[in-house]
Coordinates of C-alpha atoms and ligand atoms in Angstrom, one line a residue:
X1 CA 10.9 -17.8 -1.6
X2 CA 11.8 -21.1 0.1
X3 CA 10.7 -23.9 -2.2
X4 CA 11.8 -27.4 -1.4
X5 CA 13.9 -28.9 -4.1
X6 CA 12.4 -32.0 -5.6
X7 CA 9.1 -31.6 -3.7
X8 CA 7.1 -31.6 -6.9
X9 CA 4.4 -29.2 -7.9
X10 CA 0.7 -29.3 -7.1
X11 CA -1.1 -30.5 -10.3
X12 CA -3.2 -33.3 -11.7
X13 CA -0.2 -35.6 -11.8
X14 CA 0.6 -35.2 -8.1
X15 CA -2.9 -35.4 -6.7
X16 CA -2.4 -38.9 -5.5
X17 CA 0.5 -37.8 -3.3
X18 CA -1.8 -35.4 -1.3
X19 CA -3.2 -36.6 2.0
X20 CA -6.7 -37.9 1.2
X21 CA -8.5 -35.2 3.1
X22 CA -6.5 -32.5 1.2
X23 CA -7.6 -33.6 -2.3
X24 CA -10.0 -31.4 -4.3
X25 CA -13.7 -32.3 -4.5
X26 CA -13.5 -32.0 -8.3
X27 CA -10.8 -32.6 -10.9
X28 CA -10.3 -29.4 -12.9
X29 CA -11.0 -30.0 -16.6
X30 CA -13.9 -32.3 -15.9
X31 CA -16.5 -29.5 -15.3
X32 CA -17.2 -27.1 -18.1
X33 CA -17.1 -23.4 -17.4
X34 CA -20.3 -21.5 -16.5
X35 CA -18.9 -18.6 -14.5
X36 CA -16.3 -15.9 -15.3
X37 CA -14.7 -14.3 -12.3
X38 CA -12.9 -11.0 -12.5
X39 CA -10.2 -10.6 -9.8
X40 CA -8.3 -13.8 -9.1
X41 CA -6.9 -12.6 -5.7
X42 CA -6.6 -14.5 -2.5
X43 CA -10.2 -13.6 -1.4
X44 CA -11.9 -15.1 -4.4
X45 CA -9.8 -18.3 -4.1
X46 CA -10.8 -18.8 -0.5
X47 CA -14.4 -17.7 -0.9
X48 CA -16.5 -18.0 -4.1
X49 CA -14.2 -20.7 -5.5
X50 CA -14.7 -22.8 -2.3
X51 CA -18.5 -22.3 -2.3
X52 CA -18.8 -23.1 -6.0
X53 CA -16.6 -26.2 -5.8
X54 CA -18.7 -27.6 -2.8
X55 CA -22.0 -26.7 -4.6
X56 CA -20.9 -28.5 -7.7
X57 CA -19.6 -31.5 -5.8
X58 CA -22.9 -31.9 -4.0
X59 CA -25.4 -30.8 -6.6
X60 CA -23.7 -31.0 -9.9
X61 CA -24.0 -28.3 -12.6
X62 CA -21.6 -26.9 -15.2
X63 CA -20.3 -24.0 -13.2
X64 CA -16.6 -24.3 -13.6
X65 CA -15.0 -20.9 -13.0
X66 CA -12.7 -19.1 -15.5
X67 CA -10.7 -16.8 -13.3
X68 CA -9.5 -13.5 -14.9
X69 CA -6.6 -11.6 -13.4
X70 CA -7.0 -8.0 -14.6
X71 CA -3.4 -7.0 -14.1
X72 CA -1.0 -9.3 -12.3
X73 CA 0.3 -12.2 -14.4
X74 CA 1.8 -14.1 -11.4
X75 CA -1.3 -15.9 -10.2
X76 CA -2.2 -16.9 -13.8
X77 CA 1.3 -18.3 -14.4
X78 CA 1.2 -20.2 -11.0
X79 CA -2.2 -21.7 -11.8
X80 CA -1.2 -22.6 -15.3
X81 CA 1.7 -24.6 -14.0
X82 CA -0.7 -26.3 -11.5
X83 CA -3.5 -27.4 -13.8
X84 CA -5.6 -24.7 -12.2
X85 CA -5.3 -26.2 -8.8
X86 CA -4.6 -24.2 -5.6
X87 CA -5.0 -24.8 -1.9
X88 CA -6.7 -23.1 0.9
X89 CA -5.3 -23.5 4.4
X90 CA -7.9 -22.8 7.1
X91 CA -6.3 -21.8 10.3
X92 CA -7.0 -20.9 13.9
X93 CA -5.6 -21.5 17.4
X94 CA -7.3 -24.9 17.3
X95 CA -5.2 -26.0 14.3
X96 CA -5.1 -25.9 10.6
X97 CA -6.2 -27.9 7.6
X98 CA -5.1 -27.5 3.9
X99 CA -7.2 -28.6 1.0
X100 CA -6.8 -28.2 -2.8
X101 CA -9.7 -26.7 -4.7
X102 CA -10.7 -27.8 -8.1
X103 CA -13.3 -25.1 -9.1
X104 CA -11.3 -23.4 -11.7
X105 CA -11.9 -24.4 -15.3
X106 CA -9.3 -22.0 -16.7
X107 CA -7.6 -18.6 -16.2
X108 CA -6.9 -15.5 -18.3
X109 CA -4.6 -12.6 -17.9
X110 CA -6.7 -9.6 -19.1
X111 CA -3.8 -7.2 -19.6
X112 CA -2.1 -9.7 -21.9
X113 CA -5.2 -10.9 -23.8
X114 CA -8.1 -8.5 -23.4
X115 CA -9.9 -9.9 -26.5
X116 CA -10.0 -13.3 -24.9
X117 CA -11.8 -11.8 -21.8
X118 CA -14.3 -9.9 -24.0
X119 CA -15.0 -13.2 -25.9
X120 CA -15.6 -15.0 -22.7
X121 CA -18.1 -12.5 -21.4
X122 CA -20.0 -13.0 -24.7
X123 CA -19.7 -16.8 -24.5
X124 CA -23.1 -18.5 -24.4
X125 CA -21.9 -21.1 -21.9
X126 CA -21.2 -18.3 -19.4
X127 CA -24.3 -17.3 -17.3
X128 CA -22.7 -15.7 -14.2
X129 CA -19.9 -13.2 -13.9
X130 CA -18.7 -12.5 -10.4
X131 CA -16.2 -9.7 -9.4
X132 CA -13.7 -9.1 -6.6
X133 CA -11.7 -6.3 -8.0
X134 CA -11.6 -4.0 -4.9
X135 CA -13.6 -0.8 -4.4
X136 CA -11.3 1.5 -6.4
X137 CA -11.6 -0.6 -9.6
X138 CA -15.2 0.4 -10.1
X139 CA -14.1 4.1 -10.6
X140 CA -17.2 5.3 -8.8
X141 CA -17.3 8.3 -6.6
X142 CA -17.5 6.6 -3.1
X143 CA -20.1 9.1 -1.9
X144 CA -22.5 9.5 -4.8
X145 CA -21.8 6.3 -6.8
X146 CA -21.3 8.5 -10.0
X147 CA -18.8 7.2 -12.6
X148 CA -15.5 9.2 -12.3
X149 CA -13.5 7.7 -15.2
X150 CA -9.8 8.2 -15.0
X151 CA -8.0 8.6 -18.3
X152 CA -7.5 4.8 -18.7
X153 CA -11.2 4.1 -18.2
X154 CA -12.2 7.1 -20.4
X155 CA -10.0 5.7 -23.2
X156 CA -11.5 2.2 -22.7
X157 CA -15.0 3.5 -22.9
X158 CA -14.7 6.0 -25.7
X159 CA -12.1 4.5 -28.1
X160 CA -11.8 1.2 -29.9
X161 CA -8.6 0.3 -28.1
X162 CA -8.3 -3.1 -26.3
X163 CA -9.8 -2.5 -22.9
X164 CA -7.5 -2.7 -19.8
X165 CA -9.8 -1.6 -17.0
X166 CA -12.7 -3.4 -15.3
X167 CA -15.4 -1.0 -16.6
X168 CA -13.8 -1.2 -20.1
X169 CA -13.8 -5.1 -20.1
X170 CA -17.3 -5.3 -18.8
X171 CA -18.7 -2.8 -21.3
X172 CA -17.0 -4.4 -24.3
X173 CA -18.0 -7.9 -23.2
X174 CA -21.6 -6.9 -22.6
X175 CA -21.8 -5.2 -26.0
X176 CA -20.4 -8.2 -27.7
X177 CA -22.9 -10.4 -25.9
X178 CA -25.7 -8.1 -26.8
X179 CA -24.7 -8.0 -30.5
X180 CA -24.8 -11.8 -30.5
X181 CA -28.1 -11.8 -28.8
X182 CA -26.6 -14.0 -26.2
X183 CA -28.4 -15.6 -23.2
X184 CA -29.1 -13.6 -20.1
X185 CA -26.4 -13.1 -17.5
X186 CA -26.0 -12.2 -13.8
X187 CA -23.3 -9.8 -13.0
X188 CA -22.4 -10.2 -9.3
X189 CA -20.3 -7.8 -7.3
X190 CA -18.6 -9.5 -4.4
X191 CA -16.8 -6.3 -3.3
X192 CA -17.4 -4.5 0.0
X193 CA -19.3 -1.6 -1.7
X194 CA -22.5 -0.2 -0.3
X195 CA -25.5 -1.8 -2.2
X196 CA -22.9 -3.5 -4.4
X197 CA -25.5 -4.8 -6.9
X198 CA -27.0 -1.4 -7.4
X199 CA -23.5 0.2 -7.7
X200 CA -22.5 -2.3 -10.3
X201 CA -25.7 -1.7 -12.3
X202 CA -25.0 2.0 -12.0
X203 CA -21.5 1.4 -13.3
X204 CA -22.7 -0.5 -16.3
X205 CA -25.5 1.9 -17.2
X206 CA -23.2 4.9 -16.8
X207 CA -20.5 3.2 -18.9
X208 CA -23.1 2.6 -21.7
X209 CA -24.1 6.2 -21.6
X210 CA -20.6 7.5 -21.4
X211 CA -19.6 5.3 -24.3
X212 CA -22.6 6.4 -26.4
X213 CA -23.6 2.8 -26.9
X214 CA -26.4 2.3 -29.5
X215 CA -29.8 1.9 -28.0
X216 CA -30.6 -1.7 -29.1
X217 CA -27.5 -2.9 -27.4
X218 CA -28.0 -0.8 -24.3
X219 CA -31.6 -2.0 -24.2
X220 CA -30.4 -5.6 -24.4
X221 CA -28.2 -5.0 -21.3
X222 CA -31.1 -3.4 -19.4
X223 CA -33.4 -6.3 -20.2
X224 CA -31.1 -9.3 -20.0
X225 CA -28.5 -8.6 -17.3
X226 CA -29.3 -8.8 -13.5
X227 CA -27.2 -7.4 -10.7
X228 CA -27.8 -9.3 -7.5
X229 CA -26.5 -7.7 -4.4
X230 CA -24.2 -9.8 -2.1
X231 CA -22.6 -9.8 1.3
X232 CA -19.3 -11.7 1.3
X233 CA -17.3 -12.5 4.3
X234 CA -14.1 -14.3 5.1
X235 CA -10.8 -13.0 6.5
X236 CA -8.2 -13.8 3.9
X237 CA -4.9 -11.9 4.3
X238 CA -2.5 -11.5 1.4
X239 CA -0.4 -14.7 0.9
X240 CA 3.2 -14.6 2.1
X241 CA 6.2 -16.9 1.8
X242 CA 4.9 -18.4 5.1
X243 CA 1.6 -19.3 3.5
X244 CA 3.4 -21.1 0.7
X245 CA 5.6 -22.9 3.1
X246 CA 2.7 -24.0 5.3
X247 CA 0.8 -25.3 2.2
X248 CA 3.8 -27.2 1.0
X249 CA 4.3 -28.8 4.4
X250 CA 0.6 -29.9 4.5
X251 CA 0.4 -31.1 0.9
X252 CA 3.8 -32.5 0.3
X253 CA 4.0 -30.6 -3.0
X254 CA 4.7 -26.9 -3.8
X255 CA 1.7 -24.7 -4.3
X256 CA 2.6 -21.2 -5.6
X257 CA -1.1 -20.1 -5.6
X258 CA -1.8 -21.1 -2.0
X259 CA -4.0 -18.9 0.2
X260 CA -4.7 -18.9 4.0
X261 CA -8.0 -18.0 5.6
X262 CA -9.9 -18.1 8.8
X263 CA -12.4 -20.9 9.4
X264 CA -15.5 -18.6 9.3
X265 CA -17.2 -17.8 6.0
X266 CA -20.5 -16.3 5.0
X267 CA -22.2 -15.4 1.7
X268 CA -25.6 -13.8 1.4
X269 CA -26.7 -13.5 -2.2
X270 CA -29.8 -12.0 -3.8
X271 CA -31.5 -14.7 -5.8
X272 CA -31.7 -13.0 -9.2
X273 CA -30.0 -15.2 -11.8
X274 CA -31.7 -15.2 -15.1
X275 CA -29.4 -17.8 -16.6
X276 CA -29.3 -20.1 -13.5
X277 CA -26.7 -20.5 -10.8
X278 CA -24.8 -23.1 -8.8
X279 CA -26.6 -24.6 -5.9
X280 CA -24.6 -22.4 -3.5
X281 CA -27.1 -23.1 -0.7
X282 CA -25.6 -26.6 -0.6
X283 CA -22.3 -25.0 0.4
X284 CA -23.9 -22.9 3.1
X285 CA -24.7 -19.7 1.2
X286 CA -27.9 -17.8 2.0
X287 CA -30.0 -16.9 -1.0
X288 CA -32.4 -14.0 -0.2
X289 CA -34.6 -11.3 -1.7
X290 CA -32.6 -8.5 -0.1
X291 CA -29.0 -8.6 1.0
X292 CA -29.1 -5.0 2.1
X293 CA -29.5 -5.5 5.9
X294 CA -26.7 -8.1 5.9
X295 CA -24.5 -5.9 3.8
X296 CA -24.9 -3.0 6.2
X297 CA -24.3 -5.2 9.2
X298 CA -21.1 -6.5 7.7
X299 CA -19.8 -3.2 6.4
X300 CA -20.4 -1.3 9.6
X301 CA -19.9 -3.9 12.3
X302 CA -17.1 -5.8 10.7
X303 CA -15.3 -3.7 8.1
X304 CA -15.7 -0.4 10.0
X305 CA -14.3 -2.1 13.1
X306 CA -11.5 -3.6 11.0
X307 CA -10.6 -0.2 9.7
X308 CA -10.6 1.2 13.3
X309 CA -8.3 -1.5 14.5
X310 CA -6.1 -1.0 11.4
X311 CA -5.6 2.7 11.8
X312 CA -5.3 2.8 15.6
X313 CA -3.1 -0.3 15.5
X314 CA -0.8 1.0 12.8
X315 CA -0.4 4.3 14.6
X316 CA 0.6 2.4 17.8
X317 CA 3.2 0.4 15.8
X318 CA 1.2 -2.9 15.7
X319 CA 2.0 -5.1 12.7
X320 CA -1.1 -7.2 12.5
X321 CA -4.8 -6.8 13.4
X322 CA -4.5 -9.5 16.1
X323 CA -1.6 -7.6 17.7
X324 CA -3.6 -4.4 17.5
X325 CA -6.5 -6.0 19.5
X326 CA -4.0 -6.7 22.3
X327 CA -3.5 -3.0 22.8
X328 CA -4.9 -2.1 26.2
X329 CA -8.5 -0.7 26.0
X330 CA -8.8 -1.2 22.3
X331 CA -11.4 -4.0 22.5
X332 CA -13.4 -2.0 25.0
X333 CA -13.5 1.0 22.6
X334 CA -14.4 -1.2 19.6
X335 CA -17.2 -2.9 21.6
X336 CA -18.6 0.5 22.4
X337 CA -18.3 1.5 18.7
X338 CA -20.5 -1.4 17.8
X339 CA -22.9 -1.2 20.8
X340 CA -23.4 2.6 21.0
X341 CA -22.9 3.7 17.4
X342 CA -23.2 0.9 14.8
X343 CA -26.2 -0.8 16.5
X344 CA -28.1 2.4 16.8
X345 CA -27.5 3.4 13.1
X346 CA -29.6 0.8 11.2
X347 CA -32.1 -2.0 11.4
X348 CA -30.2 -5.3 11.3
X349 CA -31.4 -8.5 9.6
X350 CA -34.3 -10.0 11.5
X351 CA -33.2 -12.0 14.6
X352 CA -29.6 -10.7 14.5
X353 CA -28.1 -9.0 17.5
X354 CA -25.5 -6.5 16.3
X355 CA -23.7 -6.6 19.6
X356 CA -23.4 -10.4 19.5
X357 CA -22.3 -10.2 15.9
X358 CA -19.7 -7.6 16.9
X359 CA -18.3 -9.8 19.7
X360 CA -18.0 -12.7 17.2
X361 CA -16.1 -10.3 14.8
X362 CA -13.7 -9.3 17.6
X363 CA -13.0 -13.0 18.4
X364 CA -12.3 -13.6 14.7
X365 CA -10.0 -10.6 14.5
X366 CA -8.1 -12.0 17.5
X367 CA -7.3 -15.3 15.7
X368 CA -3.6 -15.5 16.4
X369 CA -3.0 -17.8 13.4
X370 CA -4.1 -15.1 10.9
X371 CA -1.4 -12.5 10.2
X372 CA -3.5 -9.8 8.6
X373 CA -1.3 -6.7 8.4
X374 CA -2.8 -3.5 9.7
X375 CA -1.3 -1.8 6.7
X376 CA -3.2 -4.1 4.3
X377 CA -6.5 -3.2 5.9
X378 CA -5.5 0.5 6.1
X379 CA -5.1 0.7 2.3
X380 CA -7.6 2.7 0.2
X381 CA -9.2 4.4 3.1
X382 CA -10.9 7.0 0.9
X383 CA -12.8 4.2 -0.9
X384 CA -13.7 2.4 2.3
X385 CA -14.5 5.0 4.9
X386 CA -17.9 6.1 3.4
X387 CA -19.6 2.8 3.7
X388 CA -17.8 1.5 6.7
X389 CA -18.0 4.6 9.0
X390 CA -19.5 7.7 7.4
X391 CA -22.8 6.0 6.7
X392 CA -23.0 5.1 10.4
X393 CA -22.3 8.7 11.3
X394 CA -24.9 10.1 8.8
X395 CA -27.6 7.7 10.0
X396 CA -27.0 8.4 13.6
X397 CA -27.1 12.2 13.0
X398 CA -30.3 11.9 11.0
X399 CA -31.8 10.3 14.1
X400 CA -30.5 13.1 16.2
X401 CA -27.8 11.0 18.0
X402 CA -24.1 11.6 18.6
X403 CA -21.4 9.5 16.9
X404 CA -18.8 9.4 19.6
X405 CA -16.8 6.3 18.6
X406 CA -17.3 6.5 14.9
X407 CA -15.7 9.9 14.9
X408 CA -12.6 8.4 16.6
X409 CA -12.2 6.1 13.5
X410 CA -12.3 9.2 11.2
X411 CA -9.7 10.9 13.4
X412 CA -7.5 7.8 13.3
X413 CA -7.7 7.8 9.5
X414 CA -6.7 11.5 9.4
X415 CA -3.8 10.9 11.7
X416 CA -2.7 7.9 9.7
X417 CA -2.9 10.0 6.5
X418 CA -0.6 12.5 8.1
X419 CA 2.0 9.8 7.6
X420 CA 3.7 9.1 11.0
X421 CA 3.1 6.5 13.7
X422 CA 3.3 7.5 17.4
X423 CA 7.0 6.5 17.5
X424 CA 7.7 8.7 14.5
X425 CA 8.1 6.0 11.9
X426 CA 6.7 6.5 8.5
X427 CA 3.3 5.2 7.5
X428 CA 2.5 4.7 3.8
X429 CA -0.6 6.3 2.3
X430 CA -1.7 3.7 -0.3
X431 CA -4.9 5.3 -1.7
X432 CA -6.2 6.3 -5.1
X433 CA -6.8 9.7 -3.7
X434 CA -3.4 10.0 -2.0
X435 CA -2.5 13.0 -4.1
X436 CA -5.6 14.9 -3.2
X437 CA -5.4 14.0 0.5
X438 CA -1.7 15.0 0.7
X439 CA -2.4 18.3 -1.1
X440 CA -5.3 19.0 1.3
X441 CA -3.1 18.3 4.3
X442 CA -0.2 20.3 2.9
X443 CA -2.4 23.4 2.4
X444 CA -4.0 23.2 5.8
X445 CA -2.8 25.0 9.0
X446 CA -1.0 22.4 11.1
X447 CA -3.7 22.2 13.7
X448 CA -6.3 19.5 14.3
X449 CA -9.1 21.9 13.3
X450 CA -7.2 22.9 10.2
X451 CA -6.7 19.3 9.2
X452 CA -10.4 18.5 9.7
X453 CA -11.4 21.6 7.6
X454 CA -9.1 20.6 4.8
X455 CA -9.8 16.9 4.5
X456 CA -13.6 17.2 5.1
X457 CA -13.7 19.4 2.0
X458 CA -12.9 16.3 -0.1
X459 CA -16.5 15.7 -1.4
X460 CA -15.6 12.4 -2.9
X461 CA -15.0 11.1 0.6
X462 CA -17.2 13.2 3.0
X463 CA -20.8 13.8 2.1
X464 CA -22.0 17.3 2.9
X465 CA -24.3 16.2 5.7
X466 CA -21.3 14.8 7.6
X467 CA -18.7 17.4 6.6
X468 CA -21.0 20.3 7.5
X469 CA -22.1 18.9 10.8
X470 CA -20.5 21.0 13.6
X471 CA -20.9 18.4 16.3
X472 CA -19.1 15.8 14.1
X473 CA -16.3 18.3 13.2
X474 CA -15.9 19.0 16.9
X475 CA -15.7 15.3 17.9
X476 CA -13.3 14.4 15.1
X477 CA -11.1 17.5 16.0
X478 CA -11.1 16.5 19.7
X479 CA -10.1 12.9 19.0
X480 CA -7.4 14.1 16.5
X481 CA -6.0 16.5 19.0
X482 CA -5.8 13.7 21.6
X483 CA -4.1 11.3 19.1
X484 CA -1.6 14.0 18.0
X485 CA -0.7 15.2 21.5
X486 CA -1.0 12.0 23.6
X487 CA -0.8 9.1 21.1
X488 CA -3.0 6.0 20.7
X489 CA -2.3 4.4 24.1
X490 CA -3.2 7.4 26.2
X491 CA -6.2 8.3 24.0
X492 CA -7.6 4.8 24.4
X493 CA -6.9 4.8 28.1
X494 CA -8.7 8.1 28.6
X495 CA -11.6 7.4 26.2
X496 CA -15.0 8.0 27.6
Ligands
CS2_501 C1 -10.7 -5.8 5.2 C2 -11.5 -6.8 4.4 O1 -8.9 -5.3 3.8 C3 -9.9 -4.9 4.4 O2 -10.3 -3.7 4.2 O3 -11.6 -5.1 6.1 O4 -10.8 -7.4 3.4 C4 -12.1 -8.0 5.3 O5 -11.0 -8.8 5.8 C5 -13.1 -8.8 4.6 O6 -14.1 -8.0 4.1 C6 -13.7 -9.8 5.6 O7 -14.8 -10.4 5.0

């Protein structure tokens, strides 16, 4: 990593060296903690942390965030050396701007000190817990939402060992809070799950049952914990050496926790916070009774299209999403996916045009200053495809409609999972179900129909109504045959 010698490090002692418009709105350490956040990755730092800092700067409130990194110690170490400060660089073709954010009141590394995290969740000062831990950390069957504990989660839930998983930390923290008769709490999923509030409630309730939690404690959780649903949106690629170098150039000091993001951001939150919440409206968030229509809009018209661009782009050898969009005909195909399939699959929020939303999404994906790798978006497809694409297909079929373009996305994922790009280079399958997917592919006859048969049998990815639909099978098989025989470029050129 290129770090300039003698540049100094971002921290309270160097704040005065920052350009005035790069300084944080709050000094960390001056606002007491009211929020615990699980998942201290780039997305949280560029999204909820920014909203919360702006809300506190404009409306006050003791809502400092204690950020918990479940596994990786790196970000905790970087933030500890920087008095919990980090910067966000907002970038587009029009230019970029870097600002330090002072929303964090502290950090914890769960793997190193799980007891501290459990104690935090029980702390009376904490009234909101937010999560960005990625889809797979919930350990829920993507189709049914049922808890499918792996051995680590099972050990966390059924033994007294120090918890290392997200379900384990949550359960232990909530039980400690219940035992102390603590104040009520909102548990807020900010992950791209379908009905994320309901899924998180389901996770907690199933964890209590699986652990055999005593009824008075389980009853406290049922009565005192709310699970508001949310729609979160901002494109925030994984930070790279370039991100750190850009931040250093803008700030004049080194920031090893820097993140880069697009200018756009959106947050729709169900207003169900029994212990209060920051005045997030003052930072532009929308508080609502029902985030469902917004969430469906975003999962289908943004994330589904993102996955389409990621798989087709990676197969065609494109490194970033913006490069993928430059593939001839891809934008036309993605616009048809939105206009003909996504828009016909659900009722959007009142007054929103799905087609116009989709066009805005494509313009955001084309942002040349955001280097979002196709392989990053392609990760964990088994956890993402159901809510991003298969729900679109299921709803279209229930209405008696075809799902022409959505089936292309499924075929692109299957071809991606086979492991080779059009030029023969290897594609990595980073997925919690990689073993099952590989086993299904290895056992299948090497034909498009054989592949579809084998992978559609994975019930934790494909619901029966999609897997057993002959028209869907035929469309996916047709697209897969085209991709296998002719490649992405010719498939897109011939797409009708
Ligand atoms: C992306 C999302 O990595 C992915 O799967 O589709 O992280 C996407 O960038 C965000 O949801 C945008 O809000």
